[in-house]
Amino acid sequence: MSSLTFNLDSGHPTPLYHQLDRAIRFTIATGKLTVGDQLPTVRQLAVDLRINANTVAKVYAELERAGILETRRGVGTFVRARHFEAARDEDRERELRELEDHFLAKAGHLGFSADDAVEHLRNRLKKAK
């Protein structure tokens, strides 16, 4: 739990609670958080991220309703024990699509075409190998 970090961008048009929701889902989907792992308290995460505690509480509550988290009174909030494989793949695909959309939008804003951006990534991958 101590090494758990979520990166939120207050300058991004996506509301912070959506960013946090996606970040937690993605962290679970990629295995950085697994069944039974404890998340930071609402207060601690709010302080760490420099956001309102009500925002964190809202996200935790929504993820609990979705069956992803469970809160144990007096103990904390944990990744809920359930079958994650389908959700994990779905979440990973959704996160990747959102990342692609963000990347292509940012590249377009900088004056690059989608083809230019993809070609740049291909070349970079070739160099990395």
mmCIF file of C-alpha atoms in Angstrom:
data_model
loop_
_atom_site.group_PDB
_atom_site.id
_atom_site.type_symbol
_atom_site.label_atom_id
_atom_site.label_comp_id
_atom_site.label_asym_id
_atom_site.label_seq_id
_atom_site.Cartn_x
_atom_site.Cartn_y
_atom_site.Cartn_z
ATOM 1 C CA MET A 1 0.000 0.000 0.000
ATOM 2 C CA SER A 2 2.845 2.405 0.737
ATOM 3 C CA SER A 3 4.228 2.255 -2.808
ATOM 4 C CA LEU A 4 0.797 2.766 -4.348
ATOM 5 C CA THR A 5 0.565 5.984 -6.336
ATOM 6 C CA PHE A 6 -2.128 7.329 -8.601
ATOM 7 C CA ASN A 7 -1.333 10.114 -11.029
ATOM 8 C CA LEU A 8 -4.124 12.623 -11.525
ATOM 9 C CA ASP A 9 -3.948 15.659 -13.780
ATOM 10 C CA SER A 10 -5.960 18.606 -12.468
ATOM 11 C CA GLY A 11 -5.414 20.371 -15.794
ATOM 12 C CA HIS A 12 -7.030 17.555 -17.782
ATOM 13 C CA PRO A 13 -10.691 18.054 -18.777
ATOM 14 C CA THR A 14 -11.645 14.664 -17.279
ATOM 15 C CA PRO A 15 -13.044 15.174 -13.748
ATOM 16 C CA LEU A 16 -10.718 14.085 -10.949
ATOM 17 C CA TYR A 17 -13.161 11.464 -9.627
ATOM 18 C CA HIS A 18 -13.238 9.803 -13.094
ATOM 19 C CA GLN A 19 -9.449 9.899 -13.256
ATOM 20 C CA LEU A 20 -9.172 8.319 -9.807
ATOM 21 C CA ASP A 21 -11.803 5.680 -10.617
ATOM 22 C CA ARG A 22 -9.926 4.722 -13.791
ATOM 23 C CA ALA A 23 -6.581 4.758 -11.998
ATOM 24 C CA ILE A 24 -7.779 2.377 -9.284
ATOM 25 C CA ARG A 25 -9.453 0.058 -11.808
ATOM 26 C CA PHE A 26 -6.326 0.092 -13.951
ATOM 27 C CA THR A 27 -4.079 -0.630 -10.974
ATOM 28 C CA ILE A 28 -6.230 -3.658 -10.164
ATOM 29 C CA ALA A 29 -6.458 -4.740 -13.809
ATOM 30 C CA THR A 30 -2.679 -4.650 -14.203
ATOM 31 C CA GLY A 31 -2.077 -6.594 -10.998
ATOM 32 C CA LYS A 32 -0.426 -3.801 -9.023
ATOM 33 C CA LEU A 33 -3.308 -4.235 -6.591
ATOM 34 C CA THR A 34 -4.614 -7.741 -6.052
ATOM 35 C CA VAL A 35 -7.483 -9.341 -4.176
ATOM 36 C CA GLY A 36 -7.165 -8.578 -0.478
ATOM 37 C CA ASP A 37 -4.795 -5.627 -0.865
ATOM 38 C CA GLN A 38 -5.634 -2.624 1.280
ATOM 39 C CA LEU A 39 -6.030 0.831 -0.209
ATOM 40 C CA PRO A 40 -5.053 4.013 1.610
ATOM 41 C CA THR A 41 -7.697 5.570 3.836
ATOM 42 C CA VAL A 42 -9.918 8.202 2.264
ATOM 43 C CA ARG A 43 -8.140 10.931 4.202
ATOM 44 C CA GLN A 44 -4.655 9.656 3.431
ATOM 45 C CA LEU A 45 -5.311 9.325 -0.296
ATOM 46 C CA ALA A 46 -6.920 12.773 -0.401
ATOM 47 C CA VAL A 47 -3.855 14.272 1.284
ATOM 48 C CA ASP A 48 -1.449 12.342 -0.983
ATOM 49 C CA LEU A 49 -3.288 13.428 -4.135
ATOM 50 C CA ARG A 50 -4.104 16.918 -2.845
ATOM 51 C CA ILE A 51 -7.788 16.499 -3.616
ATOM 52 C CA ASN A 52 -10.983 16.740 -1.582
ATOM 53 C CA ALA A 53 -11.672 13.759 0.674
ATOM 54 C CA ASN A 54 -15.278 13.711 -0.588
ATOM 55 C CA THR A 55 -13.930 12.944 -4.069
ATOM 56 C CA VAL A 56 -12.013 9.920 -2.786
ATOM 57 C CA ALA A 57 -15.000 8.784 -0.696
ATOM 58 C CA LYS A 58 -17.264 9.032 -3.752
ATOM 59 C CA VAL A 59 -14.900 6.906 -5.861
ATOM 60 C CA TYR A 60 -14.471 4.302 -3.116
ATOM 61 C CA ALA A 61 -18.272 4.119 -2.677
ATOM 62 C CA GLU A 62 -18.853 3.696 -6.427
ATOM 63 C CA LEU A 63 -16.200 0.986 -6.668
ATOM 64 C CA GLU A 64 -17.734 -0.745 -3.680
ATOM 65 C CA ARG A 65 -21.165 -0.688 -5.345
ATOM 66 C CA ALA A 66 -19.547 -2.136 -8.466
ATOM 67 C CA GLY A 67 -18.170 -5.005 -6.375
ATOM 68 C CA ILE A 68 -14.543 -4.036 -6.893
ATOM 69 C CA LEU A 69 -13.746 -2.799 -3.384
ATOM 70 C CA GLU A 70 -15.055 -3.639 0.046
ATOM 71 C CA THR A 71 -14.885 -1.551 3.176
ATOM 72 C CA ARG A 72 -14.461 -3.299 6.499
ATOM 73 C CA ARG A 73 -15.624 -0.954 9.225
ATOM 74 C CA GLY A 74 -12.755 0.042 11.475
ATOM 75 C CA VAL A 75 -10.229 -1.851 9.336
ATOM 76 C CA GLY A 76 -10.060 -0.221 5.894
ATOM 77 C CA THR A 77 -10.874 -0.551 2.213
ATOM 78 C CA PHE A 78 -9.699 -3.594 0.289
ATOM 79 C CA VAL A 79 -9.768 -5.061 -3.190
ATOM 80 C CA ARG A 80 -12.726 -7.407 -3.061
ATOM 81 C CA ALA A 81 -12.315 -11.124 -3.595
ATOM 82 C CA ARG A 82 -14.030 -11.980 -6.871
ATOM 83 C CA HIS A 83 -13.211 -13.300 -10.307
ATOM 84 C CA PHE A 84 -11.322 -10.540 -12.065
ATOM 85 C CA GLU A 85 -10.160 -12.118 -15.305
ATOM 86 C CA ALA A 86 -12.967 -10.805 -17.563
ATOM 87 C CA ALA A 87 -13.078 -7.455 -15.773
ATOM 88 C CA ARG A 88 -9.290 -7.244 -15.840
ATOM 89 C CA ASP A 89 -9.150 -7.718 -19.611
ATOM 90 C CA GLU A 90 -12.061 -5.329 -20.116
ATOM 91 C CA ASP A 91 -10.497 -2.675 -17.872
ATOM 92 C CA ARG A 92 -7.108 -3.018 -19.516
ATOM 93 C CA GLU A 93 -8.615 -2.668 -22.990
ATOM 94 C CA ARG A 94 -10.662 0.354 -21.902
ATOM 95 C CA GLU A 95 -7.631 1.989 -20.287
ATOM 96 C CA LEU A 96 -5.553 1.375 -23.392
ATOM 97 C CA ARG A 97 -8.238 2.916 -25.621
ATOM 98 C CA GLU A 98 -8.404 5.956 -23.339
ATOM 99 C CA LEU A 99 -4.625 6.246 -23.378
ATOM 100 C CA GLU A 100 -4.625 6.014 -27.175
ATOM 101 C CA ASP A 101 -7.339 8.671 -27.405
ATOM 102 C CA HIS A 102 -5.440 10.973 -25.072
ATOM 103 C CA PHE A 103 -2.163 10.403 -26.930
ATOM 104 C CA LEU A 104 -3.673 11.010 -30.361
ATOM 105 C CA ALA A 105 -5.560 14.087 -29.171
ATOM 106 C CA LYS A 106 -2.400 15.539 -27.639
ATOM 107 C CA ALA A 107 -0.390 14.725 -30.790
ATOM 108 C CA GLY A 108 -3.080 16.401 -32.906
ATOM 109 C CA HIS A 109 -2.997 19.447 -30.653
ATOM 110 C CA LEU A 110 0.748 19.647 -31.290
ATOM 111 C CA GLY A 111 0.171 19.495 -35.046
ATOM 112 C CA PHE A 112 0.984 15.843 -35.701
ATOM 113 C CA SER A 113 -1.313 13.578 -37.695
ATOM 114 C CA ALA A 114 -2.363 10.250 -36.188
ATOM 115 C CA ASP A 115 -0.199 8.489 -38.786
ATOM 116 C CA ASP A 116 2.819 10.613 -37.817
ATOM 117 C CA ALA A 117 2.293 9.835 -34.129
ATOM 118 C CA VAL A 118 1.930 6.090 -34.720
ATOM 119 C CA GLU A 119 4.973 6.029 -37.002
ATOM 120 C CA HIS A 120 6.999 7.826 -34.331
ATOM 121 C CA LEU A 121 5.996 5.158 -31.795
ATOM 122 C CA ARG A 122 6.925 2.364 -34.215
ATOM 123 C CA ASN A 123 10.372 3.895 -34.766
ATOM 124 C CA ARG A 124 10.867 4.368 -31.058
ATOM 125 C CA LEU A 125 9.984 0.727 -30.393
ATOM 126 C CA LYS A 126 12.432 -0.436 -33.059
ATOM 127 C CA LYS A 127 15.201 1.591 -31.414
ATOM 128 C CA ALA A 128 14.332 0.171 -27.989
ATOM 129 C CA LYS A 129 14.786 -3.430 -29.158
#
